Amino acid sequence: MSALTTLDVRAVEPVATAGGVYAWTFLLIAFPALGALVLLLGGRRTDRIGHVVGTLASLASFVVAALLFVDMLGRAAEDRAVNQPLFDWLPAAGLQVSVGLLLDPLSMAFVLLITGVGTLIHVYSIGYMQHDPRRRRFFGYLNLFVAAMLLLVLADDYLVLYVGWEGVGLASYLLIGFWQHKNSAAVAAKKAFVVNRVGDMGMTLAVMAMFAVFGTTAFSGVLGGADQVSEGWLTVIGLLLLLAACGKSAQFPLQSWLLDAMEGPTPVSALIHAATMVTAGVYLIVRSGAIYAGAPLAQTAVVVVGTITLVMGAIIGCAKDDIKRVLAGSTMSQIGYMVLAAGLGPAGYAFAIFHLLTHGFFKANLFLGAGSVMHAMDDEVDMRRYGGLRRYLPLTFLTFAAGYLAIIGVPPFAGFWSKDRIIEAAFADNLLVGTCALLGAGITAFYMTRLMLMTWFSERRWKPDVHAHESPLVMTLPLLALGLLSLVGGAAMLWTAGGIVEWLEPVVGEEEHALPFPVWVLTAATLVVIVAGVALAWMRYGREQVARTAPTRVSFATTAARRDLYGDAVNEVALMRPGQRLTGSLVYADSRGLDRAVNGVAALMGGSSGLLRRVQTGFVRSYALSMLGGTVLVVVALLSVRLS
């Protein structure tokens, strides 16, 4: 096996049990879980303080995370994995499952992202949801989401991780459908729930396979014993984990729910896309590195899925007029970059997490900025009815511009440092994969420039009764913080205290990748492609007047992109219709076959009983006559036998 297995074993067999400040690790989950409990069970008496309780719960978790991070920085690299046992969950004879928390550099990175960005989203939501009559319940769901995601990334056992995995799915269903009075929101929530159940079957079967093969579901037993298991079993488990990741992280072919999830309140979109749900699949693949190290086929499948999705998401983003759906397609694409990097093994694991963190900064910034625009435009989401907003929302424009420059990869903004590393690793592994990653960067520059021009520049295309205005301070302060992180977050993580690669190395390993040409050539080529994407968008949407309505006559490619590359149609043909036919056939067989057989037997017994019941009259004379008749028959029979 590769060096990765050794590193993984060391990481999942902590050198110490939680003590000192690490005894507080459970508080990371306890604070938001308690907040959710108070807000969801406290009833109307907590309406007035619901937003305060929810925000303070998330903030308290972030403070604990910061204290743990500072202490972890002071430790040697080999001493940064700490375990906190909590209680025995399943002390069965064949399956021993103990609930414990594993805090190491990988989980620490996620904890800081979830609690830090999550808290900023809570603060923003105070203003965004100010007039919603169910605001207290909304903050309860946000706390539940944060608690479930923290359990997912802190668990030291796949079965415990599965609990957080399902908790995230439940919270997403509740938040996407929060405005369930709108049919579109209710349908979107159900769609997200159903599609994720498909992926969750992969997680369920993977955990079962782990128990069957390893006799345990603990990280230490599964990842530590991966080098003792056949490649076939590792491939099966790896593919099942990939299926699970595709569901949660909206990767091909289970990506269709993500665009419809925009029906939820905008802070939900920011939380799902930046800090929680869609990052879960990337975490699962990276954490399971020892499994993929022994399963080249599964690892290749990860690369293929990530590559397809990054291109698909970028193409979809080019044709959307809904500002949130453009950003949703962007998320699909950017998560594709992370999955692609995760499929490259030790050469890409650190870069996958690096881009995940920078993406958390600029994507939360962009979504919350979109929410600020909607707040100013009376909840209008169609960019064709925007235009010239930079003069009316100056703070939102500046922070949004920082997120835009970060996502397209302009130096020195955050995305430049992380996405370029993935493109380099992709080219070092495979020319075709690297080309697709480079192409994705150019398309990203195109659709994001299109969004900027249609929203912030060009002429005003508002409705007459709209009065654009800047958002209140409680909404702009989180935007300023995220805008700053979009600017300096990437460079800070790459160059401070040894950098993100050195920080993650004890868990994910490190492997040098050799490019077939100098790095500066690829960096220059990437910047040229980005400039080309920006220029094409400017020629189409900067120089020409933007129509208030989308054109009806468009090319096949545009139609396909508007329809999400027919993802729903494919799912309908491949899964939904066959499922309906199978269900209909089973119902027909049950009603016309099994039901008729059962009812026929019952009718036969009932009819026979009715006939026999007539013999039982209850009169003695009838019974005497029957006995006499029987006696006569017996005598006649005996005489017949004797005479013969």
mmCIF file of N, CA and C in Angstrom, residues 497-569:
data_model
loop_
_atom_site.group_PDB
_atom_site.id
_atom_site.type_symbol
_atom_site.label_atom_id
_atom_site.label_comp_id
_atom_site.label_asym_id
_atom_site.label_seq_id
_atom_site.Cartn_x
_atom_site.Cartn_y
_atom_site.Cartn_z
ATOM 1 N N ALA A 497 1.766 29.926 8.800
ATOM 2 C CA ALA A 497 1.981 28.792 9.721
ATOM 3 C C ALA A 497 2.181 27.473 8.975
ATOM 4 N N GLY A 498 2.990 27.500 7.926
ATOM 5 C CA GLY A 498 3.276 26.276 7.187
ATOM 6 C C GLY A 498 2.303 25.993 6.073
ATOM 7 N N GLY A 499 1.142 26.603 6.124
ATOM 8 C CA GLY A 499 0.192 26.456 5.034
ATOM 9 C C GLY A 499 -0.758 25.291 5.203
ATOM 10 N N ILE A 500 -1.842 25.325 4.434
ATOM 11 C CA ILE A 500 -2.896 24.326 4.531
ATOM 12 C C ILE A 500 -2.406 22.936 4.140
ATOM 13 N N VAL A 501 -1.478 22.852 3.193
ATOM 14 C CA VAL A 501 -0.977 21.547 2.755
ATOM 15 C C VAL A 501 -0.216 20.871 3.894
ATOM 16 N N GLU A 502 0.653 21.608 4.552
ATOM 17 C CA GLU A 502 1.400 21.044 5.677
ATOM 18 C C GLU A 502 0.482 20.722 6.846
ATOM 19 N N TRP A 503 -0.559 21.541 7.033
ATOM 20 C CA TRP A 503 -1.516 21.317 8.121
ATOM 21 C C TRP A 503 -2.248 19.986 7.940
ATOM 22 N N LEU A 504 -2.647 19.686 6.712
ATOM 23 C CA LEU A 504 -3.438 18.483 6.447
ATOM 24 C C LEU A 504 -2.583 17.238 6.207
ATOM 25 N N GLU A 505 -1.311 17.416 5.973
ATOM 26 C CA GLU A 505 -0.445 16.295 5.609
ATOM 27 C C GLU A 505 -0.494 15.108 6.567
ATOM 28 N N PRO A 506 -0.554 15.296 7.898
ATOM 29 C CA PRO A 506 -0.613 14.120 8.770
ATOM 30 C C PRO A 506 -1.852 13.249 8.557
ATOM 31 N N VAL A 507 -2.906 13.809 7.991
ATOM 32 C CA VAL A 507 -4.149 13.053 7.794
ATOM 33 C C VAL A 507 -4.266 12.534 6.367
ATOM 34 N N VAL A 508 -4.020 13.389 5.383
ATOM 35 C CA VAL A 508 -4.293 13.021 3.993
ATOM 36 C C VAL A 508 -3.043 12.666 3.209
ATOM 37 N N GLY A 509 -1.878 12.886 3.787
ATOM 38 C CA GLY A 509 -0.643 12.601 3.073
ATOM 39 C C GLY A 509 -0.316 13.690 2.063
ATOM 40 N N GLU A 510 0.780 13.533 1.391
ATOM 41 C CA GLU A 510 1.192 14.505 0.377
ATOM 42 C C GLU A 510 2.006 13.777 -0.683
ATOM 43 N N GLU A 511 1.736 14.135 -1.921
ATOM 44 C CA GLU A 511 2.446 13.508 -3.026
ATOM 45 C C GLU A 511 2.730 14.568 -4.080
ATOM 46 N N GLU A 512 3.971 14.734 -4.433
ATOM 47 C CA GLU A 512 4.340 15.741 -5.428
ATOM 48 C C GLU A 512 3.815 15.326 -6.807
ATOM 49 N N HIS A 513 3.319 16.304 -7.533
ATOM 50 C CA HIS A 513 2.866 16.021 -8.887
ATOM 51 C C HIS A 513 3.787 16.735 -9.871
ATOM 52 N N ALA A 514 4.162 16.025 -10.903
ATOM 53 C CA ALA A 514 5.105 16.559 -11.884
ATOM 54 C C ALA A 514 4.358 16.963 -13.149
ATOM 55 N N LEU A 515 4.387 18.254 -13.455
ATOM 56 C CA LEU A 515 3.754 18.751 -14.669
ATOM 57 C C LEU A 515 4.656 18.501 -15.881
ATOM 58 N N PRO A 516 4.056 18.278 -17.038
ATOM 59 C CA PRO A 516 4.874 18.087 -18.248
ATOM 60 C C PRO A 516 5.444 19.397 -18.788
ATOM 61 N N PHE A 517 5.145 20.519 -18.113
ATOM 62 C CA PHE A 517 5.648 21.827 -18.523
ATOM 63 C C PHE A 517 5.766 22.690 -17.275
ATOM 64 N N PRO A 518 6.467 23.811 -17.323
ATOM 65 C CA PRO A 518 6.641 24.657 -16.138
ATOM 66 C C PRO A 518 5.308 25.161 -15.589
ATOM 67 N N VAL A 519 5.255 25.353 -14.272
ATOM 68 C CA VAL A 519 4.030 25.800 -13.616
ATOM 69 C C VAL A 519 3.589 27.157 -14.143
ATOM 70 N N TRP A 520 4.551 28.048 -14.395
ATOM 71 C CA TRP A 520 4.178 29.396 -14.828
ATOM 72 C C TRP A 520 3.456 29.378 -16.172
ATOM 73 N N VAL A 521 3.753 28.384 -16.992
ATOM 74 C CA VAL A 521 3.067 28.261 -18.283
ATOM 75 C C VAL A 521 1.579 27.975 -18.060
ATOM 76 N N LEU A 522 1.296 27.040 -17.161
ATOM 77 C CA LEU A 522 -0.099 26.709 -16.875
ATOM 78 C C LEU A 522 -0.811 27.879 -16.203
ATOM 79 N N THR A 523 -0.122 28.568 -15.278
ATOM 80 C CA THR A 523 -0.727 29.731 -14.627
ATOM 81 C C THR A 523 -1.076 30.798 -15.657
ATOM 82 N N ALA A 524 -0.155 31.045 -16.576
ATOM 83 C CA ALA A 524 -0.407 32.035 -17.630
ATOM 84 C C ALA A 524 -1.555 31.589 -18.532
ATOM 85 N N ALA A 525 -1.581 30.303 -18.878
ATOM 86 C CA ALA A 525 -2.656 29.785 -19.731
ATOM 87 C C ALA A 525 -4.008 29.914 -19.036
ATOM 88 N N THR A 526 -4.031 29.640 -17.742
ATOM 89 C CA THR A 526 -5.282 29.753 -16.982
ATOM 90 C C THR A 526 -5.781 31.189 -16.981
ATOM 91 N N LEU A 527 -4.879 32.129 -16.756
ATOM 92 C CA LEU A 527 -5.270 33.538 -16.756
ATOM 93 C C LEU A 527 -5.753 33.977 -18.139
ATOM 94 N N VAL A 528 -5.119 33.471 -19.191
ATOM 95 C CA VAL A 528 -5.561 33.796 -20.551
ATOM 96 C C VAL A 528 -6.975 33.276 -20.798
ATOM 97 N N VAL A 529 -7.243 32.049 -20.362
ATOM 98 C CA VAL A 529 -8.580 31.465 -20.525
ATOM 99 C C VAL A 529 -9.610 32.272 -19.741
ATOM 100 N N ILE A 530 -9.249 32.699 -18.537
ATOM 101 C CA ILE A 530 -10.161 33.501 -17.720
ATOM 102 C C ILE A 530 -10.456 34.834 -18.401
ATOM 103 N N VAL A 531 -9.414 35.490 -18.895
ATOM 104 C CA VAL A 531 -9.603 36.767 -19.599
ATOM 105 C C VAL A 531 -10.482 36.569 -20.828
ATOM 106 N N ALA A 532 -10.305 35.449 -21.535
ATOM 107 C CA ALA A 532 -11.131 35.163 -22.712
ATOM 108 C C ALA A 532 -12.596 35.013 -22.314
ATOM 109 N N GLY A 533 -12.854 34.318 -21.198
ATOM 110 C CA GLY A 533 -14.228 34.174 -20.725
ATOM 111 C C GLY A 533 -14.845 35.507 -20.360
ATOM 112 N N VAL A 534 -14.075 36.358 -19.689
ATOM 113 C CA VAL A 534 -14.558 37.693 -19.325
ATOM 114 C C VAL A 534 -14.844 38.516 -20.574
ATOM 115 N N ALA A 535 -13.943 38.438 -21.544
ATOM 116 C CA ALA A 535 -14.103 39.213 -22.774
ATOM 117 C C ALA A 535 -15.339 38.779 -23.563
ATOM 118 N N LEU A 536 -15.572 37.492 -23.652
ATOM 119 C CA LEU A 536 -16.757 37.002 -24.365
ATOM 120 C C LEU A 536 -18.038 37.485 -23.699
ATOM 121 N N ALA A 537 -18.061 37.448 -22.364
ATOM 122 C CA ALA A 537 -19.241 37.932 -21.645
ATOM 123 C C ALA A 537 -19.431 39.430 -21.871
ATOM 124 N N TRP A 538 -18.328 40.181 -21.872
ATOM 125 C CA TRP A 538 -18.422 41.627 -22.099
ATOM 126 C C TRP A 538 -18.957 41.931 -23.506
ATOM 127 N N MET A 539 -18.485 41.187 -24.494
ATOM 128 C CA MET A 539 -18.952 41.413 -25.860
ATOM 129 C C MET A 539 -20.446 41.123 -25.993
ATOM 130 N N ARG A 540 -20.927 40.146 -25.241
ATOM 131 C CA ARG A 540 -22.345 39.753 -25.368
ATOM 132 C C ARG A 540 -23.260 40.576 -24.465
ATOM 133 N N TYR A 541 -22.826 40.903 -23.264
ATOM 134 C CA TYR A 541 -23.713 41.546 -22.295
ATOM 135 C C TYR A 541 -23.247 42.929 -21.848
ATOM 136 N N GLY A 542 -22.018 43.294 -22.191
ATOM 137 C CA GLY A 542 -21.528 44.601 -21.803
ATOM 138 C C GLY A 542 -21.744 45.648 -22.876
ATOM 139 N N ARG A 543 -21.526 45.291 -24.119
ATOM 140 C CA ARG A 543 -21.661 46.243 -25.219
ATOM 141 C C ARG A 543 -23.079 46.302 -25.758
ATOM 142 N N GLU A 544 -23.804 45.182 -25.657
ATOM 143 C CA GLU A 544 -25.153 45.145 -26.198
ATOM 144 C C GLU A 544 -26.187 45.350 -25.090
ATOM 145 N N GLN A 545 -27.334 45.830 -25.462
ATOM 146 C CA GLN A 545 -28.411 46.055 -24.506
ATOM 147 C C GLN A 545 -29.008 44.723 -24.072
ATOM 148 N N VAL A 546 -29.245 44.607 -22.769
ATOM 149 C CA VAL A 546 -29.806 43.375 -22.211
ATOM 150 C C VAL A 546 -31.323 43.439 -22.307
ATOM 151 N N ALA A 547 -31.933 42.406 -22.871
ATOM 152 C CA ALA A 547 -33.389 42.365 -22.993
ATOM 153 C C ALA A 547 -34.031 42.104 -21.641
ATOM 154 N N ARG A 548 -35.227 42.661 -21.451
ATOM 155 C CA ARG A 548 -35.939 42.465 -20.178
ATOM 156 C C ARG A 548 -36.512 41.055 -20.044
ATOM 157 N N THR A 549 -36.663 40.369 -21.149
ATOM 158 C CA THR A 549 -37.155 38.989 -21.137
ATOM 159 C C THR A 549 -36.209 38.131 -21.962
ATOM 160 N N ALA A 550 -36.147 36.876 -21.614
ATOM 161 C CA ALA A 550 -35.267 35.957 -22.326
ATOM 162 C C ALA A 550 -35.796 35.722 -23.729
ATOM 163 N N PRO A 551 -34.919 35.620 -24.718
ATOM 164 C CA PRO A 551 -35.377 35.364 -26.093
ATOM 165 C C PRO A 551 -36.047 34.003 -26.202
ATOM 166 N N THR A 552 -37.056 33.932 -27.041
ATOM 167 C CA THR A 552 -37.786 32.664 -27.199
ATOM 168 C C THR A 552 -37.088 31.729 -28.175
ATOM 169 N N ARG A 553 -36.402 32.304 -29.166
ATOM 170 C CA ARG A 553 -35.694 31.489 -30.143
ATOM 171 C C ARG A 553 -34.224 31.414 -29.745
ATOM 172 N N VAL A 554 -33.802 30.249 -29.343
ATOM 173 C CA VAL A 554 -32.421 30.054 -28.906
ATOM 174 C C VAL A 554 -31.901 28.752 -29.493
ATOM 175 N N SER A 555 -30.613 28.555 -29.397
ATOM 176 C CA SER A 555 -29.983 27.347 -29.922
ATOM 177 C C SER A 555 -30.318 26.142 -29.048
ATOM 178 N N PHE A 556 -30.049 24.986 -29.591
ATOM 179 C CA PHE A 556 -30.279 23.756 -28.839
ATOM 180 C C PHE A 556 -29.431 23.729 -27.573
ATOM 181 N N ALA A 557 -28.176 24.203 -27.678
ATOM 182 C CA ALA A 557 -27.285 24.202 -26.513
ATOM 183 C C ALA A 557 -27.844 25.075 -25.397
ATOM 184 N N THR A 558 -28.374 26.249 -25.762
ATOM 185 C CA THR A 558 -28.953 27.135 -24.752
ATOM 186 C C THR A 558 -30.190 26.513 -24.126
ATOM 187 N N THR A 559 -31.020 25.909 -24.955
ATOM 188 C CA THR A 559 -32.222 25.237 -24.430
ATOM 189 C C THR A 559 -31.844 24.120 -23.472
ATOM 190 N N ALA A 560 -30.834 23.337 -23.847
ATOM 191 C CA ALA A 560 -30.387 22.238 -22.985
ATOM 192 C C ALA A 560 -29.864 22.773 -21.656
ATOM 193 N N ALA A 561 -29.090 23.865 -21.701
ATOM 194 C CA ALA A 561 -28.557 24.439 -20.467
ATOM 195 C C ALA A 561 -29.668 24.995 -19.595
ATOM 196 N N ARG A 562 -30.670 25.638 -20.212
ATOM 197 C CA ARG A 562 -31.809 26.156 -19.439
ATOM 198 C C ARG A 562 -32.562 25.030 -18.755
ATOM 199 N N ARG A 563 -32.579 23.877 -19.387
ATOM 200 C CA ARG A 563 -33.284 22.725 -18.813
ATOM 201 C C ARG A 563 -32.342 21.818 -18.023
ATOM 202 N N ASP A 564 -31.277 22.423 -17.528
ATOM 203 C CA ASP A 564 -30.314 21.717 -16.658
ATOM 204 C C ASP A 564 -29.710 20.500 -17.350
ATOM 205 N N LEU A 565 -29.448 20.643 -18.662
ATOM 206 C CA LEU A 565 -28.882 19.558 -19.477
ATOM 207 C C LEU A 565 -29.735 18.294 -19.393
ATOM 208 N N TYR A 566 -31.033 18.514 -19.236
ATOM 209 C CA TYR A 566 -32.036 17.446 -19.238
ATOM 210 C C TYR A 566 -31.806 16.427 -18.124
ATOM 211 N N GLY A 567 -31.240 16.898 -17.032
ATOM 212 C CA GLY A 567 -31.023 15.999 -15.898
ATOM 213 C C GLY A 567 -32.325 15.424 -15.367
ATOM 214 N N ASP A 568 -33.340 16.279 -15.237
ATOM 215 C CA ASP A 568 -34.635 15.796 -14.755
ATOM 216 C C ASP A 568 -35.278 14.848 -15.759
ATOM 217 N N ALA A 569 -35.129 15.161 -17.035
ATOM 218 C CA ALA A 569 -35.724 14.298 -18.061
ATOM 219 C C ALA A 569 -35.071 12.920 -18.056
#
